[in-house]
Short mmCIF file of C-alpha atoms in Angstrom, two decimals:
data_model
loop_
_atom_site.label_atom_id
_atom_site.label_comp_id
_atom_site.label_asym_id
_atom_site.label_seq_id
_atom_site.Cartn_x
_atom_site.Cartn_y
_atom_site.Cartn_z
CA MET A 1 2.07 19.94 7.20
CA LYS A 2 3.10 18.69 10.59
CA LEU A 3 6.65 17.60 11.40
CA TYR A 4 7.37 15.20 14.24
CA SER A 5 10.87 16.16 15.28
CA TYR A 6 13.41 16.24 18.09
CA PHE A 7 15.59 19.31 18.24
CA ARG A 8 18.86 17.32 18.27
CA SER A 9 17.87 14.64 15.71
CA SER A 10 20.15 14.91 12.67
CA ALA A 11 17.53 13.33 10.41
CA ALA A 12 14.80 15.77 11.55
CA TYR A 13 17.30 18.65 11.16
CA ARG A 14 17.75 17.71 7.46
CA VAL A 15 13.99 17.89 6.86
CA ARG A 16 13.66 21.19 8.76
CA ILE A 17 16.28 22.73 6.44
CA ALA A 18 14.43 21.42 3.34
CA LEU A 19 11.09 22.83 4.55
CA ASN A 20 12.72 26.21 5.24
CA LEU A 21 14.52 26.32 1.86
CA LYS A 22 11.23 25.51 0.09
CA GLY A 23 9.49 28.22 2.12
CA LEU A 24 6.92 25.78 3.52
CA ASP A 25 5.11 26.47 6.79
CA TYR A 26 4.64 23.55 9.15
CA GLU A 27 3.47 22.72 12.63
CA TYR A 28 6.29 21.50 14.91
CA ALA A 29 5.52 18.47 17.09
CA GLY A 30 8.32 17.68 19.51
CA VAL A 31 9.02 14.00 20.31
CA HIS A 32 11.50 13.73 23.17
CA LEU A 33 13.92 10.90 22.40
CA LEU A 34 15.16 10.57 26.00
CA ARG A 35 12.28 11.45 28.35
CA ASP A 36 10.51 8.42 29.92
CA GLY A 37 12.72 6.03 27.98
CA GLY A 38 11.88 7.80 24.72
CA GLU A 39 8.52 9.26 23.63
CA GLN A 40 9.19 7.89 20.12
CA LEU A 41 8.61 4.38 21.47
CA LYS A 42 5.22 5.16 23.12
CA ALA A 43 1.90 4.09 21.63
CA GLU A 44 0.93 7.70 20.87
CA TYR A 45 3.83 8.24 18.47
CA ARG A 46 3.83 4.63 17.19
CA ALA A 47 0.28 5.31 15.98
CA VAL A 48 1.78 7.94 13.66
CA ASN A 49 4.98 6.06 12.77
CA PRO A 50 5.28 2.41 13.83
CA ASP A 51 9.05 2.58 13.31
CA GLY A 52 9.38 4.63 16.49
CA ILE A 53 11.93 6.99 14.97
CA VAL A 54 11.85 10.65 13.96
CA PRO A 55 11.19 12.48 11.72
CA SER A 56 7.71 11.88 10.32
CA LEU A 57 6.02 14.43 8.09
CA VAL A 58 2.23 14.48 7.91
CA ASP A 59 0.91 16.02 4.68
CA GLY A 60 -2.87 15.66 4.39
CA ASP A 61 -3.65 11.93 4.60
CA ASP A 62 -0.05 10.87 4.02
CA VAL A 63 2.44 10.09 6.76
CA LEU A 64 5.92 10.22 5.29
CA THR A 65 8.98 8.72 6.95
CA GLN A 66 12.73 8.43 6.34
CA SER A 67 14.33 11.86 6.00
CA LEU A 68 15.77 11.43 2.49
CA ALA A 69 12.48 9.99 1.18
CA ILE A 70 10.67 12.99 2.69
CA ILE A 71 13.13 15.40 1.05
CA GLU A 72 12.70 13.73 -2.38
CA TYR A 73 8.93 14.06 -1.86
CA LEU A 74 9.24 17.78 -1.07
CA GLU A 75 11.46 18.15 -4.15
CA GLU A 76 8.78 16.51 -6.33
CA THR A 77 5.79 18.34 -4.85
CA HIS A 78 7.47 21.75 -4.38
CA PRO A 79 10.19 21.88 -7.04
CA GLU A 80 11.30 25.47 -6.33
CA PRO A 81 13.99 26.13 -5.35
CA PRO A 82 15.48 22.79 -6.48
CA LEU A 83 17.60 20.84 -3.99
CA LEU A 84 19.10 18.63 -6.71
CA PRO A 85 21.00 19.66 -9.87
CA LYS A 86 19.59 19.02 -13.36
CA ARG A 87 22.00 16.49 -14.95
CA PRO A 88 21.58 12.87 -13.83
CA SER A 89 25.31 12.40 -13.15
CA ASP A 90 25.35 15.56 -11.01
CA ARG A 91 22.22 14.42 -9.17
CA ALA A 92 23.98 11.10 -8.52
CA PHE A 93 27.01 12.95 -7.11
CA VAL A 94 24.86 15.05 -4.77
CA ARG A 95 22.77 12.06 -3.67
CA ALA A 96 25.91 9.99 -3.09
CA VAL A 97 27.34 12.66 -0.77
CA ALA A 98 24.02 12.77 1.09
CA MET A 99 23.99 8.99 1.39
CA GLN A 100 27.59 8.80 2.55
CA VAL A 101 26.30 10.68 5.58
CA ALA A 102 22.86 9.04 5.80
CA CYS A 103 23.91 5.42 5.12
CA GLU A 104 27.56 5.22 6.24
CA ILE A 105 28.02 7.59 9.20
CA HIS A 106 24.78 8.56 10.86
CA PRO A 107 23.20 5.07 11.25
CA LEU A 108 26.22 3.93 13.27
CA ASP A 109 26.35 6.93 15.54
CA ASN A 110 22.76 7.74 16.35
CA LEU A 111 21.28 7.62 19.80
CA ARG A 112 19.68 4.17 19.71
CA VAL A 113 22.94 2.56 18.58
CA LEU A 114 25.01 4.30 21.27
CA LYS A 115 22.37 3.22 23.84
CA TYR A 116 22.56 -0.41 22.66
CA LEU A 117 26.36 -0.35 22.88
CA LYS A 118 26.20 1.01 26.43
CA HIS A 119 23.33 -1.02 27.88
CA GLN A 120 23.32 -4.29 25.89
CA VAL A 121 26.95 -4.74 24.80
CA LYS A 122 27.89 -3.02 28.10
CA VAL A 123 31.01 -1.35 26.74
CA PRO A 124 32.79 1.28 28.85
CA ASP A 125 32.24 4.93 27.85
CA GLU A 126 35.69 5.18 26.24
CA VAL A 127 34.89 2.29 23.89
CA LYS A 128 31.56 3.89 22.98
CA ASP A 129 33.33 7.21 22.34
CA ALA A 130 35.98 5.49 20.19
CA TRP A 131 33.18 3.81 18.21
CA TYR A 132 31.50 7.17 17.57
CA ARG A 133 34.80 8.75 16.55
CA HIS A 134 35.81 5.83 14.30
CA TRP A 135 32.72 5.98 12.08
CA VAL A 136 32.67 9.77 11.82
CA GLU A 137 36.38 9.85 11.00
CA THR A 138 36.17 6.97 8.50
CA GLY A 139 33.23 8.64 6.77
CA PHE A 140 34.65 12.16 6.86
CA GLU A 141 38.02 10.97 5.45
CA SER A 142 36.25 9.49 2.41
CA LEU A 143 34.00 12.51 2.01
CA GLU A 144 36.87 14.98 2.33
CA LYS A 145 38.79 13.19 -0.48
CA ARG A 146 35.72 13.22 -2.66
CA LEU A 147 34.85 16.87 -2.05
CA ALA A 148 38.44 18.18 -2.19
CA ASN A 149 38.90 16.62 -5.65
CA ASP A 150 35.60 17.31 -7.38
CA LYS A 151 35.37 20.38 -9.59
CA ARG A 152 31.64 20.69 -8.97
CA VAL A 153 32.28 21.76 -5.38
CA GLY A 154 31.95 25.50 -4.78
CA ALA A 155 31.00 27.43 -1.67
CA LEU A 156 28.66 24.47 -1.12
CA THR A 157 28.75 20.82 -2.25
CA PHE A 158 27.41 21.58 -5.73
CA GLY A 159 28.42 25.09 -6.74
CA ASP A 160 26.99 27.80 -4.53
CA THR A 161 23.37 26.65 -4.27
CA PRO A 162 22.10 24.42 -1.43
CA THR A 163 21.44 20.78 -2.31
CA VAL A 164 20.40 17.70 -0.37
CA ALA A 165 24.12 17.02 0.21
CA ASP A 166 24.45 20.19 2.30
CA LEU A 167 21.25 19.28 4.17
CA CYS A 168 23.03 16.14 5.37
CA LEU A 169 26.49 17.63 5.95
CA VAL A 170 25.41 20.45 8.28
CA PRO A 171 23.64 18.23 10.87
CA GLN A 172 26.45 15.66 10.75
CA VAL A 173 29.10 18.32 11.41
CA PHE A 174 26.97 19.76 14.22
CA ASN A 175 26.64 16.28 15.73
CA ALA A 176 30.37 15.50 15.36
CA ARG A 177 31.36 18.72 17.12
CA ARG A 178 28.96 17.99 19.95
CA PHE A 179 30.86 14.74 20.49
CA GLY A 180 34.21 16.58 20.48
CA ILE A 181 35.45 15.69 16.98
CA ASP A 182 37.92 18.22 15.52
CA VAL A 183 36.28 18.91 12.15
CA SER A 184 39.18 21.15 11.03
CA ALA A 185 40.96 17.94 10.00
CA TYR A 186 38.44 17.90 7.11
CA PRO A 187 38.83 21.42 5.71
CA THR A 188 36.50 21.12 2.70
CA ILE A 189 33.72 19.58 4.79
CA GLU A 190 34.19 22.24 7.46
CA ARG A 191 34.20 25.09 4.96
CA ILE A 192 31.02 23.86 3.22
CA ALA A 193 29.15 23.08 6.43
CA ASP A 194 30.04 26.40 8.08
CA HIS A 195 29.04 28.36 5.00
CA ALA A 196 25.76 26.45 4.65
CA ALA A 197 24.95 26.83 8.35
CA SER A 198 25.15 30.62 7.94
CA ILE A 199 22.33 30.64 5.35
CA ASP A 200 19.05 31.74 6.93
CA ALA A 201 17.05 28.58 6.09
CA PHE A 202 19.78 26.44 7.68
CA ALA A 203 20.21 28.74 10.69
CA ARG A 204 16.47 28.64 11.50
CA ALA A 205 16.58 24.81 11.37
CA ALA A 206 19.40 24.56 13.93
CA PRO A 207 18.68 22.58 17.13
CA ALA A 208 18.93 25.63 19.41
CA GLN A 209 16.18 27.42 17.41
CA GLN A 210 13.56 24.66 17.84
CA PRO A 211 10.58 24.95 20.23
CA ASP A 212 11.75 21.84 22.14
CA ALA A 213 15.38 22.99 22.49
CA GLU A 214 16.89 22.61 25.94
CA MET B 1 29.03 0.23 -17.99
CA LYS B 2 31.28 -1.51 -15.50
CA LEU B 3 30.10 -2.59 -12.06
CA TYR B 4 32.55 -3.10 -9.22
CA SER B 5 30.83 -5.68 -7.08
CA TYR B 6 31.28 -8.49 -4.58
CA PHE B 7 28.94 -11.44 -4.97
CA ARG B 8 27.74 -11.31 -1.34
CA SER B 9 27.48 -7.51 -1.00
CA SER B 10 23.85 -6.53 -0.39
CA ALA B 11 24.40 -3.06 -1.82
CA ALA B 12 25.96 -4.44 -5.03
CA TYR B 13 23.13 -7.00 -5.25
CA ARG B 14 20.57 -4.14 -5.30
CA VAL B 15 22.35 -2.50 -8.26
CA ARG B 16 22.70 -5.82 -10.13
CA ILE B 17 18.91 -6.30 -9.90
CA ALA B 18 18.30 -2.75 -11.18
CA LEU B 19 20.66 -3.25 -14.15
CA ASN B 20 18.94 -6.54 -15.01
CA LEU B 21 15.41 -5.08 -14.72
CA LYS B 22 16.42 -2.20 -17.01
CA GLY B 23 17.93 -4.69 -19.46
CA LEU B 24 21.37 -3.05 -19.33
CA ASP B 25 24.53 -4.98 -20.17
CA TYR B 26 27.54 -4.38 -17.98
CA GLU B 27 31.03 -5.66 -17.32
CA TYR B 28 31.38 -7.34 -13.91
CA ALA B 29 34.50 -6.45 -11.90
CA GLY B 30 34.82 -8.52 -8.72
CA VAL B 31 36.30 -6.84 -5.63
CA HIS B 32 36.96 -9.42 -2.93
CA LEU B 33 35.98 -7.92 0.43
CA LEU B 34 37.90 -10.48 2.50
CA ARG B 35 40.98 -11.55 0.50
CA ASP B 36 44.27 -9.90 1.63
CA GLY B 37 42.42 -7.85 4.24
CA GLY B 38 39.95 -6.62 1.62
CA GLU B 39 40.70 -5.66 -2.00
CA GLN B 40 38.30 -2.70 -1.60
CA LEU B 41 40.89 -1.03 0.65
CA LYS B 42 43.81 -1.39 -1.82
CA ALA B 43 45.16 1.50 -3.90
CA GLU B 44 43.89 -0.08 -7.16
CA TYR B 45 40.23 0.09 -6.08
CA ARG B 46 40.63 3.32 -4.09
CA ALA B 47 41.67 4.95 -7.38
CA VAL B 48 38.15 4.14 -8.63
CA ASN B 49 36.28 4.81 -5.39
CA PRO B 50 38.20 6.45 -2.51
CA ASP B 51 35.49 5.32 -0.08
CA GLY B 52 36.79 1.75 -0.33
CA ILE B 53 33.31 0.25 -0.45
CA VAL B 54 31.33 -1.50 -3.17
CA PRO B 55 29.46 -1.03 -5.43
CA SER B 56 30.77 1.54 -7.89
CA LEU B 57 29.28 1.90 -11.35
CA VAL B 58 31.43 3.37 -14.12
CA ASP B 59 29.37 4.91 -16.93
CA GLY B 60 31.56 6.70 -19.47
CA ASP B 61 33.54 9.34 -17.55
CA ASP B 62 31.35 9.13 -14.46
CA VAL B 63 32.09 6.96 -11.43
CA LEU B 64 28.89 6.55 -9.45
CA THR B 65 28.76 5.38 -5.84
CA GLN B 66 26.18 4.61 -3.15
CA SER B 67 23.73 1.96 -4.33
CA LEU B 68 20.52 4.00 -3.99
CA ALA B 69 22.10 7.01 -5.73
CA ILE B 70 23.18 4.68 -8.55
CA ILE B 71 19.65 3.25 -8.83
CA GLU B 72 18.08 6.74 -8.97
CA TYR B 73 20.60 7.56 -11.74
CA LEU B 74 19.62 4.45 -13.70
CA GLU B 75 15.96 5.39 -13.21
CA GLU B 76 16.62 8.87 -14.63
CA THR B 77 18.82 7.77 -17.55
CA HIS B 78 16.90 4.58 -18.45
CA PRO B 79 13.31 5.23 -17.33
CA GLU B 80 11.83 1.97 -18.66
CA PRO B 81 10.69 -0.09 -16.91
CA PRO B 82 10.20 2.35 -14.01
CA LEU B 83 11.41 1.27 -10.55
CA LEU B 84 9.38 3.97 -8.79
CA PRO B 85 5.61 4.64 -8.95
CA LYS B 86 4.21 7.84 -10.49
CA ARG B 87 2.53 9.67 -7.54
CA PRO B 88 4.92 11.52 -5.19
CA SER B 89 3.32 10.03 -2.05
CA ASP B 90 3.67 6.52 -3.50
CA ARG B 91 7.26 7.22 -4.48
CA ALA B 92 7.88 8.39 -0.90
CA PHE B 93 6.38 5.14 0.44
CA VAL B 94 8.57 2.99 -1.83
CA ARG B 95 11.69 5.04 -1.08
CA ALA B 96 10.98 4.90 2.67
CA VAL B 97 10.78 1.08 2.57
CA ALA B 98 14.08 1.01 0.63
CA MET B 99 15.68 3.36 3.15
CA GLN B 100 14.40 1.42 6.15
CA VAL B 101 16.66 -1.33 4.83
CA ALA B 102 19.47 0.87 3.51
CA CYS B 103 19.68 3.34 6.43
CA GLU B 104 18.35 1.42 9.45
CA ILE B 105 19.30 -2.25 9.03
CA HIS B 106 22.10 -2.81 6.54
CA PRO B 107 24.58 -0.14 7.81
CA LEU B 108 24.62 -1.79 11.24
CA ASP B 109 25.07 -5.33 9.99
CA ASN B 110 27.50 -5.08 7.14
CA LEU B 111 30.89 -6.72 7.09
CA ARG B 112 33.04 -3.76 8.17
CA VAL B 113 30.86 -3.14 11.23
CA LEU B 114 30.91 -6.80 12.29
CA LYS B 115 34.70 -6.79 11.81
CA TYR B 116 35.06 -3.67 13.98
CA LEU B 117 32.91 -5.24 16.72
CA LYS B 118 35.03 -8.38 16.69
CA HIS B 119 38.53 -6.92 16.35
CA GLN B 120 38.32 -3.45 17.93
CA VAL B 121 35.53 -3.76 20.51
CA LYS B 122 36.67 -7.38 20.95
CA VAL B 123 33.22 -8.76 21.73
CA PRO B 124 32.68 -12.53 21.83
CA ASP B 125 30.98 -14.11 18.81
CA GLU B 126 27.66 -14.48 20.66
CA VAL B 127 27.53 -10.73 21.34
CA LYS B 128 28.31 -10.01 17.69
CA ASP B 129 25.58 -12.45 16.61
CA ALA B 130 23.08 -10.86 19.03
CA TRP B 131 23.98 -7.45 17.59
CA TYR B 132 23.29 -8.67 14.04
CA ARG B 133 20.02 -10.25 15.10
CA HIS B 134 18.88 -7.20 17.09
CA TRP B 135 19.12 -4.74 14.20
CA VAL B 136 17.57 -7.09 11.63
CA GLU B 137 14.72 -7.95 13.99
CA THR B 138 14.13 -4.32 15.04
CA GLY B 139 14.07 -3.26 11.39
CA PHE B 140 11.98 -6.18 10.16
CA GLU B 141 9.38 -5.70 12.93
CA SER B 142 8.83 -2.09 11.82
CA LEU B 143 8.81 -3.03 8.15
CA GLU B 144 6.41 -5.93 8.68
CA LYS B 145 3.92 -3.62 10.43
CA ARG B 146 4.19 -1.09 7.64
CA LEU B 147 3.83 -3.62 4.82
CA ALA B 148 1.10 -5.70 6.48
CA ASN B 149 -1.07 -2.58 6.89
CA ASP B 150 -0.57 -0.73 3.63
CA LYS B 151 -3.11 -1.25 0.87
CA ARG B 152 -0.54 -0.50 -1.81
CA VAL B 153 1.24 -3.78 -1.08
CA GLY B 154 0.48 -6.56 -3.57
CA ALA B 155 2.58 -9.51 -4.67
CA LEU B 156 5.46 -7.04 -4.26
CA THR B 157 5.93 -3.90 -2.14
CA PHE B 158 4.00 -1.68 -4.52
CA GLY B 159 1.38 -3.72 -6.34
CA ASP B 160 2.83 -6.45 -8.53
CA THR B 161 5.62 -4.53 -10.28
CA PRO B 162 9.20 -4.42 -8.98
CA THR B 163 10.31 -1.18 -7.32
CA VAL B 164 13.44 -0.01 -5.53
CA ALA B 165 11.84 -1.29 -2.29
CA ASP B 166 11.97 -4.88 -3.56
CA LEU B 167 15.56 -4.32 -4.73
CA CYS B 168 16.48 -3.64 -1.10
CA LEU B 169 14.27 -6.28 0.54
CA VAL B 170 15.56 -9.28 -1.42
CA PRO B 171 19.26 -8.85 -0.55
CA GLN B 172 18.41 -8.06 3.09
CA VAL B 173 16.32 -11.23 3.43
CA PHE B 174 19.08 -13.25 1.73
CA ASN B 175 21.61 -11.79 4.17
CA ALA B 176 19.40 -12.39 7.23
CA ARG B 177 18.88 -16.04 6.31
CA ARG B 178 22.61 -16.51 5.82
CA PHE B 179 23.02 -15.37 9.45
CA GLY B 180 20.33 -17.80 10.61
CA ILE B 181 17.41 -15.39 11.15
CA ASP B 182 13.96 -17.01 10.87
CA VAL B 183 12.31 -14.71 8.36
CA SER B 184 8.96 -16.53 8.65
CA ALA B 185 8.32 -14.36 11.74
CA TYR B 186 7.78 -11.54 9.19
CA PRO B 187 5.28 -13.13 6.79
CA THR B 188 4.67 -10.14 4.52
CA ILE B 189 8.39 -9.45 4.11
CA GLU B 190 9.03 -13.14 3.44
CA ARG B 191 6.21 -13.43 0.92
CA ILE B 192 7.33 -10.32 -1.02
CA ALA B 193 11.03 -11.20 -0.98
CA ASP B 194 10.46 -14.79 -2.05
CA HIS B 195 8.16 -13.77 -4.87
CA ALA B 196 10.58 -11.07 -6.06
CA ALA B 197 13.56 -13.43 -5.89
CA SER B 198 11.77 -15.77 -8.32
CA ILE B 199 11.62 -13.08 -11.03
CA ASP B 200 14.31 -13.64 -13.66
CA ALA B 201 16.07 -10.25 -13.25
CA PHE B 202 16.33 -10.85 -9.49
CA ALA B 203 17.38 -14.51 -9.86
CA ARG B 204 20.24 -13.60 -12.23
CA ALA B 205 21.47 -11.01 -9.70
CA ALA B 206 21.70 -13.52 -6.84
CA PRO B 207 25.12 -14.01 -5.22
CA ALA B 208 25.47 -17.62 -6.39
CA GLN B 209 25.06 -16.52 -10.04
CA GLN B 210 27.94 -14.04 -10.02
CA PRO B 211 31.33 -14.68 -11.67
CA ASP B 212 33.11 -14.26 -8.30
CA ALA B 213 30.75 -16.58 -6.38
CA GLU B 214 32.46 -19.10 -4.13
#
């Protein structure tokens, strides 16, 4: 398998954790999201993934895109260790936590959106920073309430075993801290993310450990 | 089952289609996203779903949130008719199309984001409209390339049978047209969405058919 990734991409980070947890070897192909206006927008990468976003996972003849679709694929093709619980209502809980990050927070705060705000809407930096903060804080407030009150939460989102929810939380917390958000205001999120990040498969997926890290 | 919904919510619309395709009866609970500053933000609805967003599906003791997590739950608990293909790589394709809508387009163009742009960033209406258009057009251009070039596409996204991809495309096309986007620039998307929308389970889920339609 070959993963097109950028060391700081939250979505690529999720897939790197999944590949590590499943014990799958892969070739790392760095796509620099800033250099030359973004290598993800060049013809070479568009030939792999016309969307011009990372990650993409090449597995034989298949080119897979969208991080959560890739992770469900890895779960179906390499079921051990499982990244989702067994009961449908528990799976729905774990997927909902993952999607609160992947559909409610991250899409509003990723690089292309911040670039559009700056260059097209032409907002000052403090308005862009307030935007970033608003959507992380709105999302984390909801998530904190959910996680603080659900008996399924343990050392990680679902008991003590990594699930797709943790794969989304860790990169989002990393990203939030990079932008100066005080994550201690969300103690359950912080506790889960810090514990997860200490697990070897998560630690090896961290941005600083990637071949294209700067 | 009880569905908390708003007739115009794209995410609720996806779940309504899934419930109809599966032949599941449900009680409809309208949550008005605009009245009194938004009923979804009031204590009464927050007691059901602290996120303050629709949809939520109550099934027995479980409160399920996030439309795609709800649809995966329905797929697991009521497998017939299936809304995902059998082969993992085909499932990944269908899920990726769904997520291109649910993670790349819809989160940027939903009501709370447009409200934040208007009231907090204080952009003029033409900048807000350009924002809406930009993210729909960026997303639809990618999707059109993907769908126009994939042999799995038939009358619908995957052959001629409805999948979760179609459940996301139809509400997004409805929403885009409501904001004045010319969808004919994306002929494959338009053809699929219009065909899907004509299927009874989709037609009954349309905003105008809901008890809270205005």
